XYZ file of C-alpha atoms in Angstrom:
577
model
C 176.332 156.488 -1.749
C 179.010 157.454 1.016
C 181.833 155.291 1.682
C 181.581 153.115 4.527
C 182.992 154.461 7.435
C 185.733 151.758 8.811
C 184.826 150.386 12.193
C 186.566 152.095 15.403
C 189.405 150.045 16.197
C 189.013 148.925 20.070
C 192.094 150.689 21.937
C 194.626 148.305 22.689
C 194.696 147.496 26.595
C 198.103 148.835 28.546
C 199.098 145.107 28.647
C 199.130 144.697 24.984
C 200.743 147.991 24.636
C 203.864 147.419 25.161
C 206.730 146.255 23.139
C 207.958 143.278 22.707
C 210.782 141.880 21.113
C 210.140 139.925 17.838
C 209.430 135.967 18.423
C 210.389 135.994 21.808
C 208.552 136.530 25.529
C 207.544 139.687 26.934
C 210.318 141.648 29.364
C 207.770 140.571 32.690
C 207.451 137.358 31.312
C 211.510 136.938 30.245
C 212.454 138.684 33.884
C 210.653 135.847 35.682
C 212.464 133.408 33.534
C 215.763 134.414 34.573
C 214.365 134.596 38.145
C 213.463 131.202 37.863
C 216.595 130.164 35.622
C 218.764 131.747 39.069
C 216.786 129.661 41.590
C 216.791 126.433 40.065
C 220.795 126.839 38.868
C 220.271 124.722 35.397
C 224.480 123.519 34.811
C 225.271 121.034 32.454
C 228.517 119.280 32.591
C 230.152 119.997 29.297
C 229.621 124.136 29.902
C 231.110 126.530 32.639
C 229.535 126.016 36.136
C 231.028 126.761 39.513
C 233.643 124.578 40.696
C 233.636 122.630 44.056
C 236.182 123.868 46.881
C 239.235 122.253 45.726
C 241.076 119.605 47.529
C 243.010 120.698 50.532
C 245.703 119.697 52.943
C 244.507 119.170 56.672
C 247.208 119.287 59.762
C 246.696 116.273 61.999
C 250.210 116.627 63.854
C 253.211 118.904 64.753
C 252.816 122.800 65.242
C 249.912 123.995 63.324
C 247.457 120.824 64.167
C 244.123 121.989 62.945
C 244.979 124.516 60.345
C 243.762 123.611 56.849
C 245.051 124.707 53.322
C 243.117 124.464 50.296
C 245.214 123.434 46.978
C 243.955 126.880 45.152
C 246.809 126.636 42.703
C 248.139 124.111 40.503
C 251.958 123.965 42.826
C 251.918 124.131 46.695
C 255.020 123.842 48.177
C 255.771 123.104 51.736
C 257.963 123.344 54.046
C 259.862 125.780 57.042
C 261.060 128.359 55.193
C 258.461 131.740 54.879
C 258.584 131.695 51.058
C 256.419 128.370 50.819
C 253.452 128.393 50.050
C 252.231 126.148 53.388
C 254.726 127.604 56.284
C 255.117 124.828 58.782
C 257.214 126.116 61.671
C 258.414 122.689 62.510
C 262.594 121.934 63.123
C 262.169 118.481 61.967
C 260.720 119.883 58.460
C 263.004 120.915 55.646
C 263.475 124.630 54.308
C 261.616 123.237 50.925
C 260.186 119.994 52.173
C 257.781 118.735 49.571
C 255.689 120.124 46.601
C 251.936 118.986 45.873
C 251.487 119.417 41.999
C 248.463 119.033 40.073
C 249.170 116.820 36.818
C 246.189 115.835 34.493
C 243.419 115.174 36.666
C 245.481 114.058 39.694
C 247.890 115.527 42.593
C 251.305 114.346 43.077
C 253.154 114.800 45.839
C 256.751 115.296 45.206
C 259.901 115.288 47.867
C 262.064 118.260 47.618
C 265.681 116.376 48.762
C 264.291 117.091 52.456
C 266.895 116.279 55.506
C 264.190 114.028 57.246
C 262.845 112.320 54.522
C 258.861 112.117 53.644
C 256.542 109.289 54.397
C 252.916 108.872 52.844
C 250.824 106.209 55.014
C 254.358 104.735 56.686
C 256.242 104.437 53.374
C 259.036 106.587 52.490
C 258.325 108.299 49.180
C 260.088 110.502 46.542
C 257.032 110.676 44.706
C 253.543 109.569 45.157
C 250.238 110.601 43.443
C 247.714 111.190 45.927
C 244.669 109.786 46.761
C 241.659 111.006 49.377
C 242.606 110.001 53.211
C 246.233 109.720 52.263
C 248.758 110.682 55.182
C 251.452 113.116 54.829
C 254.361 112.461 57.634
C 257.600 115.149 57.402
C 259.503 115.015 60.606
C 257.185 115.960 63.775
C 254.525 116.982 61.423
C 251.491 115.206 59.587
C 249.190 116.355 56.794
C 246.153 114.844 55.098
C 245.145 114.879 51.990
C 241.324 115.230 51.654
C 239.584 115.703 48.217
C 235.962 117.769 47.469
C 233.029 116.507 48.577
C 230.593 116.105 45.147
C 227.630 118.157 44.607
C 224.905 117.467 42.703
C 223.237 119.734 40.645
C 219.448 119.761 40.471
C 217.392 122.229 38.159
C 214.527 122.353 34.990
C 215.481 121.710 31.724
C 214.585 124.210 28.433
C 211.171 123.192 27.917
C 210.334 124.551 31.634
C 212.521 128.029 31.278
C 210.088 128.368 28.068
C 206.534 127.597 29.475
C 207.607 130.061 32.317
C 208.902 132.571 29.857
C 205.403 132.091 28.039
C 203.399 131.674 30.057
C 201.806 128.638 28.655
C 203.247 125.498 27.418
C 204.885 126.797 24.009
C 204.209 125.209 20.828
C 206.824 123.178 18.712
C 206.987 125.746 15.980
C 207.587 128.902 18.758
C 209.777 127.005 20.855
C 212.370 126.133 17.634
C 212.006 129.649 16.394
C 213.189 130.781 20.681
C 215.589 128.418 21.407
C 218.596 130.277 20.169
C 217.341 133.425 22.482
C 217.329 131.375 25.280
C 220.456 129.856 24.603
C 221.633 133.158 24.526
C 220.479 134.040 27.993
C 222.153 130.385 29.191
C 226.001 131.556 27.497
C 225.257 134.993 29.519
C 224.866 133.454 32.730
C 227.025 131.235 32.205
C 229.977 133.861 31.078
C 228.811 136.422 34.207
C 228.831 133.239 37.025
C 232.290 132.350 35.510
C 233.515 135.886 35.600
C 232.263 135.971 39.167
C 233.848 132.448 40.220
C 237.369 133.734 38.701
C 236.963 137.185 40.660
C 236.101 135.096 43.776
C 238.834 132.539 43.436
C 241.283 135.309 43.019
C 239.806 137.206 46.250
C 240.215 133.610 48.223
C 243.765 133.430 47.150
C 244.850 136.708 48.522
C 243.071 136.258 51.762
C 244.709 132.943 51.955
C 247.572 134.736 51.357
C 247.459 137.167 53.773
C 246.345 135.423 56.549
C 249.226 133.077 56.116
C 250.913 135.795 56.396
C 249.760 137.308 59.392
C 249.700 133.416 60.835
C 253.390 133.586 60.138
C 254.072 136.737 62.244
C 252.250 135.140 65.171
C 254.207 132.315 64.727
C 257.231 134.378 64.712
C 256.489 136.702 67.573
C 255.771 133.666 69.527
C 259.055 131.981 68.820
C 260.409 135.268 69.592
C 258.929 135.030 73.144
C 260.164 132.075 73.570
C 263.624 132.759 72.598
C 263.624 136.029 75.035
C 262.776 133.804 77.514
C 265.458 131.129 77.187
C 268.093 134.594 76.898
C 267.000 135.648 80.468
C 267.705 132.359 81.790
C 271.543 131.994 80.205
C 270.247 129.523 77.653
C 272.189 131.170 74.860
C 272.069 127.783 72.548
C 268.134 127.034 72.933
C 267.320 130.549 72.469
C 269.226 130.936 69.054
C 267.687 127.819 67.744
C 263.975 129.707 68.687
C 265.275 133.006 67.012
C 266.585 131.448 64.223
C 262.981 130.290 63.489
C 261.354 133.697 64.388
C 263.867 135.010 61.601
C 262.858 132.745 58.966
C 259.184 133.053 59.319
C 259.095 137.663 60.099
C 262.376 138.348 57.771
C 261.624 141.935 58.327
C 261.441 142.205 61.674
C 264.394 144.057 62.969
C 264.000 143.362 66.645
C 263.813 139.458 65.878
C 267.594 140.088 63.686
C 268.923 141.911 66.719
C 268.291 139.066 69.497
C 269.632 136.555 66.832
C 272.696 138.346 66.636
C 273.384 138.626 69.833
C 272.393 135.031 70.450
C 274.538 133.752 67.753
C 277.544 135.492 68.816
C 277.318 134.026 72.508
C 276.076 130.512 72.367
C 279.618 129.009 71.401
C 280.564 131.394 74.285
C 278.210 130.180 76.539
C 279.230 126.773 75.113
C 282.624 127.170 76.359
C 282.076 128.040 79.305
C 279.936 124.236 80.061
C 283.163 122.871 78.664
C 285.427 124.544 81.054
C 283.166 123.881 83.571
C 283.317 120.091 82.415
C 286.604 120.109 82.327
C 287.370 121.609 85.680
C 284.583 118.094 87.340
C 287.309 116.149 85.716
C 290.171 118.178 86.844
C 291.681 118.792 83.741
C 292.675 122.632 84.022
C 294.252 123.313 80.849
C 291.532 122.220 79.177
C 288.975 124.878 81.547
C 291.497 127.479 81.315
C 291.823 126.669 77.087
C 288.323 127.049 76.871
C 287.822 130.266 79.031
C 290.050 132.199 76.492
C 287.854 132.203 73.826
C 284.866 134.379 75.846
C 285.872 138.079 75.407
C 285.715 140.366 78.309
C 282.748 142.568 77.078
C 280.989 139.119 76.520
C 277.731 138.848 78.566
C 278.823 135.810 80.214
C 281.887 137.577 81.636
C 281.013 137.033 84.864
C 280.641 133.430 84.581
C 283.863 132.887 83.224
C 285.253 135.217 86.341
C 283.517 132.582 88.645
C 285.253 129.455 86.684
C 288.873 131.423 87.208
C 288.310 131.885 91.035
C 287.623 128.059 91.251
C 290.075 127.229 88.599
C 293.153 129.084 91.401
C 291.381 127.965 94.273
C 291.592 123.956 92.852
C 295.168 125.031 91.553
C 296.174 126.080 95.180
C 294.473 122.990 96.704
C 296.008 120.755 94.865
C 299.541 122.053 95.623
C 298.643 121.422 99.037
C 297.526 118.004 99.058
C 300.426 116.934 96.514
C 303.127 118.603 99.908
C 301.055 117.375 102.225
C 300.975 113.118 100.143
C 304.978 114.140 99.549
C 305.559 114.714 103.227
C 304.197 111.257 104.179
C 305.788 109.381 101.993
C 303.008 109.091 99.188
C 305.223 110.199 96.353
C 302.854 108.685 93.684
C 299.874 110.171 95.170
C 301.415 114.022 94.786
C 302.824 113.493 91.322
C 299.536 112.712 90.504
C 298.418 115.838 91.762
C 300.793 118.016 90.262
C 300.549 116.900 86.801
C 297.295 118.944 85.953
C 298.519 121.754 88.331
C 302.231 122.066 86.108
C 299.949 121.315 82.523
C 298.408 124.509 83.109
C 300.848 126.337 84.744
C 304.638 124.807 84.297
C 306.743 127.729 86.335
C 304.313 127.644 89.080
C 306.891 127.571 92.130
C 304.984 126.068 94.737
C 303.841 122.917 92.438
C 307.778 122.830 91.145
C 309.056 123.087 95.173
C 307.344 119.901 95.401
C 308.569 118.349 92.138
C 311.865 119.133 93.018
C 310.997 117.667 97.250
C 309.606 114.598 95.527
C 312.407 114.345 93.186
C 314.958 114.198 96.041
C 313.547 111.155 98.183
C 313.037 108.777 95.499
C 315.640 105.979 95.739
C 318.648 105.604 94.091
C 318.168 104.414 90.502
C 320.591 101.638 91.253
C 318.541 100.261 94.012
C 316.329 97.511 92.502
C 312.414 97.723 93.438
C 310.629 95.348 95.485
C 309.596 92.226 94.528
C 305.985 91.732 94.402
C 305.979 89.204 97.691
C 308.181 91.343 99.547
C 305.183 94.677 98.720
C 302.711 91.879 99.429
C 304.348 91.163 102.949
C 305.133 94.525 104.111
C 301.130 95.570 103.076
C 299.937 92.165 104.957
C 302.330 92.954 108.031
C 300.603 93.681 111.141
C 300.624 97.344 112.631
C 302.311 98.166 116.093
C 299.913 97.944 118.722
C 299.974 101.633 119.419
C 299.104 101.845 115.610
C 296.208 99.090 115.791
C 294.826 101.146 118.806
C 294.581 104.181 116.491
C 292.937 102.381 113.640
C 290.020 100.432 115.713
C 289.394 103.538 117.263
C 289.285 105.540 113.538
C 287.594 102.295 111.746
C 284.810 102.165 114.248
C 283.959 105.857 113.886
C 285.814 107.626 116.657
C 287.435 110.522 115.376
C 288.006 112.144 118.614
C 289.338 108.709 120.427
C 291.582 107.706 117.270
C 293.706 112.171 117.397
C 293.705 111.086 121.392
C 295.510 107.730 121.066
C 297.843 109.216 118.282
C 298.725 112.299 120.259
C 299.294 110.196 123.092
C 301.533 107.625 121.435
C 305.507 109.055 120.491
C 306.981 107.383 117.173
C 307.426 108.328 113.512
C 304.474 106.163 112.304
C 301.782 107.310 114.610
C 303.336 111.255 114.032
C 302.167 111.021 110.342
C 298.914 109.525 111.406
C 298.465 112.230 113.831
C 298.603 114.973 110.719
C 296.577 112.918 108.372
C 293.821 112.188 111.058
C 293.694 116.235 112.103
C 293.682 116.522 107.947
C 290.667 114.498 107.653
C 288.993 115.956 110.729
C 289.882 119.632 109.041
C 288.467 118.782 106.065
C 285.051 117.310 106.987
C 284.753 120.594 109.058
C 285.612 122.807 106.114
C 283.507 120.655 103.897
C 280.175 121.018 106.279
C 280.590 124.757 106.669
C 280.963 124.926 102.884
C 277.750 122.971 102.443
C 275.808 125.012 105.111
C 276.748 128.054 102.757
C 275.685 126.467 99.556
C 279.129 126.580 98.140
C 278.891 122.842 96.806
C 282.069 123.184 94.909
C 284.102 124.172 97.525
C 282.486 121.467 99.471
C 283.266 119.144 97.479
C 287.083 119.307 97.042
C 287.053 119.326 100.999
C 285.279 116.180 100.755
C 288.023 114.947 98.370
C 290.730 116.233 100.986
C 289.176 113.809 103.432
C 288.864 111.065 101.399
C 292.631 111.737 100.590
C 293.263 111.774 103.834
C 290.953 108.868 104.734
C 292.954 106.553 102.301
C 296.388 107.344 104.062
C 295.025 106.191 107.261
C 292.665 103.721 106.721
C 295.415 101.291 104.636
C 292.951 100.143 102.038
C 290.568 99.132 104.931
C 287.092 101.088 104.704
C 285.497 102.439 108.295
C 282.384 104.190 109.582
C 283.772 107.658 108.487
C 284.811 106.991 105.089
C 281.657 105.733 104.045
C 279.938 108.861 105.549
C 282.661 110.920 103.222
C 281.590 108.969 100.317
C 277.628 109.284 100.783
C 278.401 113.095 101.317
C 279.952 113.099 97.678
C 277.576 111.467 96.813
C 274.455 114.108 97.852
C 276.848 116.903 96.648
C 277.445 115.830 93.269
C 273.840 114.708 92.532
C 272.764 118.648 93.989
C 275.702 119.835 91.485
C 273.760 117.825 88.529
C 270.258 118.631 89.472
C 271.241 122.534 88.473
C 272.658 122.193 85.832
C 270.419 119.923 83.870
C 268.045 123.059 83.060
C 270.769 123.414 80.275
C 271.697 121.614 77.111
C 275.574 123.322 77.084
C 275.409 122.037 81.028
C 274.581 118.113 80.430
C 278.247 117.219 79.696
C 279.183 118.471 83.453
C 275.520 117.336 84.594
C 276.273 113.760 83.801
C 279.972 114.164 84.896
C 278.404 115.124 88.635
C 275.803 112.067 88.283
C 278.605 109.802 87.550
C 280.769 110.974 90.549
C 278.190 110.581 92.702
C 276.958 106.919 91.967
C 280.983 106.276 92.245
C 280.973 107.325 95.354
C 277.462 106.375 96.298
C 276.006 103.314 93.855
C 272.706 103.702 95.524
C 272.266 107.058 95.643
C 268.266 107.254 93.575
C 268.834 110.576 92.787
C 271.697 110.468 90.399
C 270.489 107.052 89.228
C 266.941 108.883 87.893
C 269.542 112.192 86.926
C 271.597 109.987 84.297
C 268.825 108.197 82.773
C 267.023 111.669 82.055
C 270.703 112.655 80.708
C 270.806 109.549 78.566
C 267.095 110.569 77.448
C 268.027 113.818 76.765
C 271.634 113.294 75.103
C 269.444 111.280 72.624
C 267.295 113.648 71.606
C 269.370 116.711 70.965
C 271.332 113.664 69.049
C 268.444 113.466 66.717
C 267.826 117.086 66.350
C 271.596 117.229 64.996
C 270.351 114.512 62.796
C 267.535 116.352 61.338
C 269.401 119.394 60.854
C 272.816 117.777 59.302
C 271.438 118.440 55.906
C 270.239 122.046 56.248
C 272.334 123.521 58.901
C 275.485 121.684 59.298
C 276.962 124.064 62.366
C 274.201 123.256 64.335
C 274.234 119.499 64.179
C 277.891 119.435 64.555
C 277.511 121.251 67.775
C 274.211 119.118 68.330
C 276.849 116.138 68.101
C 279.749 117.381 70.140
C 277.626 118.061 72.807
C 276.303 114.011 72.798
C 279.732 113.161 72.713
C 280.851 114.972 75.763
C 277.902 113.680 77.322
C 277.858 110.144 77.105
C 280.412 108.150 78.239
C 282.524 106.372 75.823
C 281.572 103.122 74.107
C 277.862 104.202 74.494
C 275.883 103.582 71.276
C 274.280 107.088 70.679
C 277.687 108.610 71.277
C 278.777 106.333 68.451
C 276.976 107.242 65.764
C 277.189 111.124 66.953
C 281.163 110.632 66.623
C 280.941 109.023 63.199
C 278.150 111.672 61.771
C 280.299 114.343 63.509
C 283.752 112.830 61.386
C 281.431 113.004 58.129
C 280.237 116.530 58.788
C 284.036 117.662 58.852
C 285.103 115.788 56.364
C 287.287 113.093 58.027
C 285.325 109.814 56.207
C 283.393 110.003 53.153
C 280.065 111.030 52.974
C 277.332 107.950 52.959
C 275.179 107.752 49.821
C-alpha cells in the first residue's frame, strides 16, 4: 500500500515571512512603538529626562537693562571686570562684585568684598540664598533672580507602548516575558536624549559665551566712542574714565590701549591747568604759575598753558600799576596789598620792588604814635570842602562827565588826586566795554576791578549810580566766565569761583544763583563716584575728592567728608573698619 503522501503545506504569506525576533513584536510593529514612545515623551522622575531652562538672572536697571543670563553652570560671577562670567559695564559695580553659587538644591548669592556694597530686596547682604522674584541691587545696577517655570510631563504608560507594539492588547504571560525588551528600548532613549541634552547644554554655553563676548566688544567700542569724543572736546579726565572701561571690557584692542595712554598721561595735565586757572580767579599767582610747571611743552595742552602765562604777566603788570597808582594817593595799604601776590611769584621784579621801596619811604616815623580810633572816626566823619562835595554829588548821582569838569576846574591837592582817580575810573570802564565787545571777558574783568578800585578812592565808602553799574557788570562777566567752563569737571573749581564773584558783586544776579546750585549738584556727584571707586581705584577717587574740595567752599558738608576720605586715602588718619 503506498505511503501517504503528506499534505502540501500552504505557502506562508509575505507578512508571515519575515523574521522576527524571539518573544518580542515584529520590526513594523516595534518601529511604530518607538514612533509612538517619541510623541507621547513617557519620563518618569527617578530616570534621566530633559531638564527645564535653568534659573537665570534678568537686568531690570543700570547699563545692560533687558539682557538676561541663564545660571548654566554651577558658579556665575559678576561684576565689571571682562573675566566674569556676567560683564556689567557699570562704574558703580566692583571688578568681582558678587558670585551666584549653586549649593544642594539652592542658589546663594555671595558678595565678593565689593566697594559699593550689595543689597538683595533693600537689605545689605554678604550672603543670601536666593529665592524666585528676589532683587539684586550693586551700585547703579539691578538684577533679578527668576527660577524655571515647571513642566509637566504627560505620556502612556507600558501597558499602551505594548498593545501598540502588538497590535492587540497583550496577554499577562507575553507581556512579563517583553517587559525587559521594552525596558531596554526605555534605557536607550533615555541614554541617546541625555547624550543629546549634554551636547546641547554644552552648545548653549559656548554661544552664551561668545555672544557675551561679542556684547562686550560693543560695549567697549561704544565706550571707546564716547571717550574719543570727550578727547576732542579737552575733557582729558572724563575721557580716561570712558577708556579705562573700553580697556577692561576689549583687553586686546590696541587702539583702545593707545587713547588710554595718551589720556592718562594728560588728565593730571589738563588738571593743572583748571587749578592754575583757579588760582589765577583768586589771584594767587604762585600758585597758577606752580601749577603750570608741571605740563611739558610737547604736552597737547601746551597752548592752554601759553594762554594762562599771557594772562598770568598781563595781571602781574596790572597789578604793579594799580599798587603805584593806590601808593601815589596815599592808599599805602591798598598797594601793599597788591604787591604781595605780584613779589610771591616774582620777588626781584623791579617795578613791584620801586613801589615797595616808594611805599616804604612815606610811612610815618615809627616813633609817631597812630591815631586813636575817635580821632580816624572824626577825620572819616569830617565834612568835604565844598569844591570837593561839588565833585562827589556830581560823581554819586551818575555824572561822570560833570564830576572830571568840576575837578579840573577846581585848583587844590585834594581835588588833584580826585581828578586822576575819576579819569582812572572813566579809563577803565572804557577799556573794560571794549574788552567785552571783543569777548575778552578776562581782560574785562580786571578793568572792571580797576574801576571799582578806583570807584572806592572816590566815592569814600559812599556807593553811587556808577559803582553799582561796575558791580552788576562783574556780575554778568563772571557768571559768562562760569557758564563756559562748567562743560568740565577739572573746570568746576574756577566755575564756582566765577559764580561766587559774581553774586558778590551782584546778589541777585539768577544766573549765577541757578550756576552754583548745578555746581553744588555736580560737586556731589563726582563726590560719590570717588566714593565708589575708593576701594578699587584709589588715584581716581583721590582726584575725584580734591576736585570737591576745591570746589566747594569751606565748611560745606560734602567738602567735609571728601577732605576726611581724601586724609584716609593718603594715609594721614586710620582707615575706618
Amino acid at each position: 500500500m503506498p505511503s501517504a503522501k503528506p499534505p502540501p503545506r500552504k505557502p506562508l504569506s509575505p507578512a508571515k515571512s519575515e523574521h522576527t525576533h524571539p518573544g518580542g513584536p515584529a520590526p513594523d510593529v516595534l518601529e511604530k512603538a518607538r514612533h509612538e514612545l517619541d510623541a507621547t515623551r513617557v519620563y518618569d522622575k527617578s530616570k534621566a529626562r530633559p531638564r527645564a531652562e535653568g534659573p537665570k538672572l534678568v537686568v531690570t536697571a543700570g547699563p545692560r537693562k533687558g539682557g538676561e543670563f541663564i545660571l548654566s553652570e554651577p558658579r556665575t560671577s559678576v561684576g565689571r571686570g571682562s573675566d566674569n562670567s556676567v560683564v556689567i559695564p557699570d562704574i558703580s559695580v566692583s571688578r568681582q562684585h558678587v558670585v551666584v553659587e549653586k549649593q544642594g538644591e539652592r542658589w546663594v548669592l555671595l558678595d565678593q568684598g565689593s566697594g559699593n556694597g550689595t543689597r538683595v530686596n533693600g537689605r545689605p547682604v554678604d550672603r543670601h540664598a536666593l529665592q524666585h522674584g528676589d532683587q539684586i541691587a550693586m551700585g547703579d545696577t539691578v538684577v533679578q533672580f527668576v527660577e524655571p517655570g515647571g513642566a509637566v510631563a504627560h505620556g502612556a504608560n507600558t501597558a499602551q507602548v505594548s498593545r501598540l507594539a502588538a497590535g492587540k492588547p497583550p496577554k499577562r504571560g507575553s507581556l512579563k516575558k517583553r517587559a525587559p525588551l521594552y525596558l531596554a528600548i526605555l534605557a536607550a532613549l533615555a541614554l541617546v536624549l541625555a547624550v543629546g541634552m549634554v551636547r546641547r547644554a554644552q552648545r548653549a554655553r559656548f554661544e552664551a559665551e561668545s555672544a557675551a563676548g561679542n556684547e562686550s566688544r560693543a560695549l567697549a567700542a561704544q565706550r571707546f566712542d564716547e571717550g574719543v569724543a570727550l578727547l576732542k572736546q579737552g575733557h582729558w579726565v572724563e575721557a580716561r574714565d570712558k577708556l579705562k572701561i573700553a580697556a577692561e571690557l576689549d583687553r586686546r584692542d590696541p587702539e583702545i590701549a593707545r587713547y588710554l595712554e595718551s589720556a592718562e598721561a594728560e588728565a593730571p595735565r589738563a588738571e593743572a591747568l583748571a587749578a592754575a586757572r583757579a588760582a589765577m580767579s583768586r589771584k594767587d599767582y604762585a600758585a597758577a604759575r606752580g601749577a603750570l610747571a608741571g605740563v611739558p611743552d610737547d604736552s597737547a595742552l601746551a597752548e592752554g598753558v601759553q594762554q594762562i602765562q599771557q594772562e598770568l604777566r598781563a595781571a602781574l603788570e596790572t597789578a604793579v600799576r594799580e599798587a603805584r597808582a593806590r601808593a601815589e594817593a596815599g592808599d599805602s595799604r591798598g598797594a601793599a596789598e597788591l604787591l604781595e601776590p605780584v613779589l610771591a611769584v616774582e620777588p626781584s621784579r623791579a617795578d613791584a620792588l620801586a613801589v615797595k621801596e616808594a611805599i616804604g619811604a612815606r610811612k610815618p616815623p615809627a616813633t609817631a604814635p597812630p591815631p586813636r580810633r575817635e580821632e580816624r572816626r572824626r577825620a572819616v566823619e569830617a565834612p568835604p570842602a565844598a569844591d570837593v562835595a561839588a565833585i562827589l554829588d556830581s560823581y554819586l548821582a551818575g555824572d561822570l562827565g560833570a564830576a572830571i569838569q568840576k575837578a579840573e576846574s577846581a585848583r587844590s591837592e585834594r581835588t588833584g588826586r580826585l581828578l586822576r582817580e575819576l579819569k582812572q575810573f572813566d579809563s577803565s570802564c572804557k577799556d573794560a566795554q571794549a574788552k567785552q565787545q571783543a569777548k575778552n571777558f578776562g581782560a574785562a574783568i580786571r578793568a572792571f576791578e580797576q574801576a571799582a578800585s578806583a570807584d572806592r578812592a572816590i566815592a569814600q565808602g559812599k556807593e553811587g549810580k556808577l559803582a553799582r553799574e561796575v558791580h552788576k557788570a562783574l556780575g554778568a562777566l563772571h557768571a559768562q566766565l562760569a557758564a563756559l567752563q562748567l562743560g568740565s569737571d577739572e573746570a568746576l573749581p574756577a566755575a564756582a569761583t566765577h559764580l561766587r564773584a559774581a553774586l558778590q558783586n551782584d546778589p541777585a544776579n539768577e544766573q549765577a544763583q541757578t550756576g552754583l546750585h548745578e555746581v553744588g549738584e555736580r560737586a556731589k556727584e563726582i563726590y560719590l563716584r570717588g566714593y565708589v571707586a575708593k576701594d578699587s581705584d584709589a588715584e581716581s577717587a583721590r582726584k575725584a575728592f580734591k576736585l570737591v574740595i576745591e570746589t566747594l567752599p569751606a565748611g560745606d558738608e560734602t567738602a567735609e567728608k571728601a577732605r576726611r576720605w581724601l586724609d584716609k586715602l593718603e594715609g594721614k588718619v586710620a582707615k575706618e573698619e
